[in-house]
PDB file of C-alpha atoms in Angstrom:
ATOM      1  CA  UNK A1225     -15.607 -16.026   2.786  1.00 63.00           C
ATOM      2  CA  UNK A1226     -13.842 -12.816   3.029  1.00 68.00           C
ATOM      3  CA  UNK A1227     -13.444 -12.987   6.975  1.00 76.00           C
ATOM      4  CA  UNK A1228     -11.819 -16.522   5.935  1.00 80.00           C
ATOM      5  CA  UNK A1229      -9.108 -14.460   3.929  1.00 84.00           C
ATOM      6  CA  UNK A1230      -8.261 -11.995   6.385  1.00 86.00           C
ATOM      7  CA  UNK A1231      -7.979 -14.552   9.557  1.00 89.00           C
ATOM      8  CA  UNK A1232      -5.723 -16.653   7.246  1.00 89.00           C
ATOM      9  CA  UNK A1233      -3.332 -13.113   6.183  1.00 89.00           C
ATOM     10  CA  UNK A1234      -3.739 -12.733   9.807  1.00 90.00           C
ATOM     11  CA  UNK A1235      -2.317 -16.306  10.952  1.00 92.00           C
ATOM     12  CA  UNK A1236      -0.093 -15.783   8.189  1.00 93.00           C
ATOM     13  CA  UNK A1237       1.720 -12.393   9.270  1.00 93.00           C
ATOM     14  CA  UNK A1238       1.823 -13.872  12.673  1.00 93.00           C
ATOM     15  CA  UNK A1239       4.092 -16.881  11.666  1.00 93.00           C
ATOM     16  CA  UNK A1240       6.461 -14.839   9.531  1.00 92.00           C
ATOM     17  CA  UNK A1241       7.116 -12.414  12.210  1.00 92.00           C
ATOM     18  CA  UNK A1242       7.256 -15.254  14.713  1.00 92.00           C
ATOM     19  CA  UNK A1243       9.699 -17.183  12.766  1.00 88.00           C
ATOM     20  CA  UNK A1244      11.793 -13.718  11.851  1.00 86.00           C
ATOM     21  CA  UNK A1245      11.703 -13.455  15.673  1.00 84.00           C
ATOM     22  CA  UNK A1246      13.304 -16.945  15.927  1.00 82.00           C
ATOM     23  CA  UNK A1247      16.132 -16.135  13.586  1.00 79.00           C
ATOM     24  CA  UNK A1248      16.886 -12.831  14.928  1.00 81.00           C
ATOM     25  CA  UNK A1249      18.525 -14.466  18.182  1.00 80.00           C
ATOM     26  CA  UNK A1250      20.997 -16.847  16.478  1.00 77.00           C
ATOM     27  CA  UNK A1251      21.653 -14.111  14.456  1.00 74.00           C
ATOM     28  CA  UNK A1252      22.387 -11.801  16.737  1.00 77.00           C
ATOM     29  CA  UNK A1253      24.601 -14.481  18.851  1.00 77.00           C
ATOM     30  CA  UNK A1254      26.253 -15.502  15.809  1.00 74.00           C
ATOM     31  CA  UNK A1255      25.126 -19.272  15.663  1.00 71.00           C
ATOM     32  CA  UNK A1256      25.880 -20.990  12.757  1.00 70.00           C
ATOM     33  CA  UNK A1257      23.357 -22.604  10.896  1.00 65.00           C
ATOM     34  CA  UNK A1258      23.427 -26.762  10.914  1.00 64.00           C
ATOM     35  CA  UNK A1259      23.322 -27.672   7.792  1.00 58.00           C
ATOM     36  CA  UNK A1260      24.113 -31.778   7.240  1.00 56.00           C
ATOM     37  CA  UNK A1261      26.706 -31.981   9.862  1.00 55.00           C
ATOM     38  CA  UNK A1262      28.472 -28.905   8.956  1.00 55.00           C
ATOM     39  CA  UNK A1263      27.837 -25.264  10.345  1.00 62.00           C
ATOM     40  CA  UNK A1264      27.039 -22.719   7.714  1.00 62.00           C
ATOM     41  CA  UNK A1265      27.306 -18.828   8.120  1.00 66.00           C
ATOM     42  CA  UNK A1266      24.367 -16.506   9.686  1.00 67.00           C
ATOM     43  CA  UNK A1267      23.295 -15.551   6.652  1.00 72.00           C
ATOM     44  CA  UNK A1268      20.495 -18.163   6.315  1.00 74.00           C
ATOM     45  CA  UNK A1269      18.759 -16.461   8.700  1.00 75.00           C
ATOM     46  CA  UNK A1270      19.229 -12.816   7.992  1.00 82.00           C
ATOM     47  CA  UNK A1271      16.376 -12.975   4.527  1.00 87.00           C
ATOM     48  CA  UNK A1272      14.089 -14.344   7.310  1.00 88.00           C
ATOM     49  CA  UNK A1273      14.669 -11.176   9.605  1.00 87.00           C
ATOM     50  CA  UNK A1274      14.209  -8.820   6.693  1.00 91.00           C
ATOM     51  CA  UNK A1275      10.897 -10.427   5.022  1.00 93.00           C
ATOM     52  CA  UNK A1276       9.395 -10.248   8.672  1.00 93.00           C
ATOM     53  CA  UNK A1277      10.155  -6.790   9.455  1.00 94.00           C
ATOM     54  CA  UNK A1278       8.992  -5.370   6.153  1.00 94.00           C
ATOM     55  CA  UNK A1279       5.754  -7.675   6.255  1.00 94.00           C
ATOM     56  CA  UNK A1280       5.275  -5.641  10.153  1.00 94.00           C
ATOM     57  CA  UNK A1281       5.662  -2.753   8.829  1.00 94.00           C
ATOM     58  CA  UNK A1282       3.546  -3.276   5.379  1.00 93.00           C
ATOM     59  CA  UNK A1283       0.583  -4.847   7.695  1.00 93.00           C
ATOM     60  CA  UNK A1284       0.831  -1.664  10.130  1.00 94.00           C
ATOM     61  CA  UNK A1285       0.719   0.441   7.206  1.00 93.00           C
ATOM     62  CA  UNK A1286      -2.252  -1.475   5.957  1.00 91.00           C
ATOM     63  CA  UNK A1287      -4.340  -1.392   9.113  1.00 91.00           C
ATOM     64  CA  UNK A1288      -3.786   2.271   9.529  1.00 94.00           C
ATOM     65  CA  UNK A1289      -4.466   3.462   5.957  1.00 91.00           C
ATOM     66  CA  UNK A1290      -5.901   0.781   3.884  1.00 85.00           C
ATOM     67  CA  UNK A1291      -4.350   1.896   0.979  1.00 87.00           C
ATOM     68  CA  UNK A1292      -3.983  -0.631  -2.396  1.00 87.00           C
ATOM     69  CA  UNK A1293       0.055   0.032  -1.994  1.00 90.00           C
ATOM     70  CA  UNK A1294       0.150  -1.608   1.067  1.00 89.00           C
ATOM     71  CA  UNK A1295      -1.728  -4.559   0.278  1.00 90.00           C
ATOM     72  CA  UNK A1296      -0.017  -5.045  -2.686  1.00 92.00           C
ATOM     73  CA  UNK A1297       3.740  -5.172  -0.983  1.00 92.00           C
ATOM     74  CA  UNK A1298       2.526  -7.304   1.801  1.00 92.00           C
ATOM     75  CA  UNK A1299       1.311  -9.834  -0.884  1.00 92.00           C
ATOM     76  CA  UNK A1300       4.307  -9.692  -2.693  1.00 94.00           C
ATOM     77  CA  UNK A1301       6.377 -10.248   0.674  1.00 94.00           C
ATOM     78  CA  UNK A1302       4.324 -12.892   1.925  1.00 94.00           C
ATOM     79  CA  UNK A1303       5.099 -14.523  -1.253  1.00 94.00           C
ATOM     80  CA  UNK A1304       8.488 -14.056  -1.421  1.00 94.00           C
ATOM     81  CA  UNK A1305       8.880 -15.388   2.284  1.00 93.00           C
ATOM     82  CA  UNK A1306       6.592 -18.722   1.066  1.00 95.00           C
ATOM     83  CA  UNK A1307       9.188 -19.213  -1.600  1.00 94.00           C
ATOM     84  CA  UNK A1308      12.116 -18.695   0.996  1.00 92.00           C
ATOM     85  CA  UNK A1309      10.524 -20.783   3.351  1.00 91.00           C
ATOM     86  CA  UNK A1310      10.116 -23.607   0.789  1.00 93.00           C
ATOM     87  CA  UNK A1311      14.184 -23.082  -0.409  1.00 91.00           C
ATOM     88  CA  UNK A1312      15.086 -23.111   3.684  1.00 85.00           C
ATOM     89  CA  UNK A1313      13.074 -26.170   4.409  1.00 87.00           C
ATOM     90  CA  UNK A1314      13.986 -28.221   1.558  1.00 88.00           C
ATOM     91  CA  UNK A1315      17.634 -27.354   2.310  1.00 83.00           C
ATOM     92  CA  UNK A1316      17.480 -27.886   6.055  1.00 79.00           C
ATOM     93  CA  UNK A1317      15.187 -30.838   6.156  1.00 83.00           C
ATOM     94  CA  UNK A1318      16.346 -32.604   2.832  1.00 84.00           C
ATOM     95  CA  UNK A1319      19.941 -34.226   4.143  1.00 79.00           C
ATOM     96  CA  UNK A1320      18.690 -35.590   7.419  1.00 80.00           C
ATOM     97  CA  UNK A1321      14.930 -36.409   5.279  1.00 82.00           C
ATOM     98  CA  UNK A1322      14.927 -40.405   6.592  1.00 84.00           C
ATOM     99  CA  UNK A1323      14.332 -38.886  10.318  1.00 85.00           C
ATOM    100  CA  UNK A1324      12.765 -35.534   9.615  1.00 83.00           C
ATOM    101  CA  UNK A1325      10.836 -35.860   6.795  1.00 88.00           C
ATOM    102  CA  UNK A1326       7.341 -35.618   8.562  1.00 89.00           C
ATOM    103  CA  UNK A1327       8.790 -31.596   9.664  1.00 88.00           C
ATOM    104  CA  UNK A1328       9.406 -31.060   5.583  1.00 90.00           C
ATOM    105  CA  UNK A1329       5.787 -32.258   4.969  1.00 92.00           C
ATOM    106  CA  UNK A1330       4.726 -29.944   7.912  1.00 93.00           C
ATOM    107  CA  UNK A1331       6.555 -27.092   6.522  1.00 90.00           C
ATOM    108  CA  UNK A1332       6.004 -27.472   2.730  1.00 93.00           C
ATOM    109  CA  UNK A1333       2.355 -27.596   3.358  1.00 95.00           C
ATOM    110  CA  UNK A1334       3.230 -24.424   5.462  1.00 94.00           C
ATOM    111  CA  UNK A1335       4.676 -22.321   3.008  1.00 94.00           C
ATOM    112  CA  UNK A1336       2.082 -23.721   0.441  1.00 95.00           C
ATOM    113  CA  UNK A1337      -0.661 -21.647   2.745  1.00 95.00           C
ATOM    114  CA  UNK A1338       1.416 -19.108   2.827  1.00 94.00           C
ATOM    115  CA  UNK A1339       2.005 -18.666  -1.017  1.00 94.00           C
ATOM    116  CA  UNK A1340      -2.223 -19.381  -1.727  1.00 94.00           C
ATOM    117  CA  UNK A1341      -2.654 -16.430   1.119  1.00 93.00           C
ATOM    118  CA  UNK A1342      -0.119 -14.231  -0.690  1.00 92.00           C
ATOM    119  CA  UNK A1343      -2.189 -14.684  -4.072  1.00 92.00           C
ATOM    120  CA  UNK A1344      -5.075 -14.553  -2.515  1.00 91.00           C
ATOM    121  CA  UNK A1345      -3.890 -11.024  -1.258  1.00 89.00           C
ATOM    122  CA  UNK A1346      -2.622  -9.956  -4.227  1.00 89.00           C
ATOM    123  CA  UNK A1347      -5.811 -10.534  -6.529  1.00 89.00           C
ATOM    124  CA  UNK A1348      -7.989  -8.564  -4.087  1.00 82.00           C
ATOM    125  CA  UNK A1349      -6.715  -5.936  -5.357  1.00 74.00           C
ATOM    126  CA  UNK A1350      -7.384  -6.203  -8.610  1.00 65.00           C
TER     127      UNK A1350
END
């Protein structure tokens, strides 16, 4: 059941620094963010960029010292980007929800694994 845990933090790490991958490009470029047929600033994606690098660097620090600190701020950055995840889907998939709601379902579920990984991170250590 353990090994269950850590391929899940595993899968999860992987998406969050895939997806802060994904935003770092618009960013960079200076795309605006669709948002309900207006363009909103880069700043939507910028949280995204930050939550991924610091969950990199937290799950480096992890897997080369095993140390309680680290666990504990990757588990509280996992579930902070769950929550942000959540906020960004709602808000991106909500206005346009008759033709996309089926990607909202996908990505609620999504950050719903992600948030139940992040707990389930955080209570290993205690």
């Amino acid at each position: 059941m353990k090994n269950d845990w850590l391929i899940a933090k595993i899968i999860v790490v992987i998406i969050i620094i895939s997806r802060g991958y994904y935003h770092l490009i618009p960013f960079m470029n200076q795309d605006l963010f669709p948002f309900f047929d207006l363009e909103l600033s880069t700043f939507w994606y910028l949280p995204s960029i930050i939550l991924a690098a610091i969950v990199l660097l937290s799950a480096v620090v992890l897997i080369l010292t095993r140390r309680a600190i680290a666990k504990k701020i990757l588990g509280i950055f996992i579930l902070t980007d769950s929550v942000f995840f959540m906020l960004y889907s709602l808000i991106a998939f909500i206005p346009q929800f008759s033709t996309s709601w089926y990607l909202l379902l996908f990505c609620l579920l999504l950050g719903v694994f992600e948030l139940v990984t992040g707990r389930r991170t955080l209570s290993e250590i205690y």
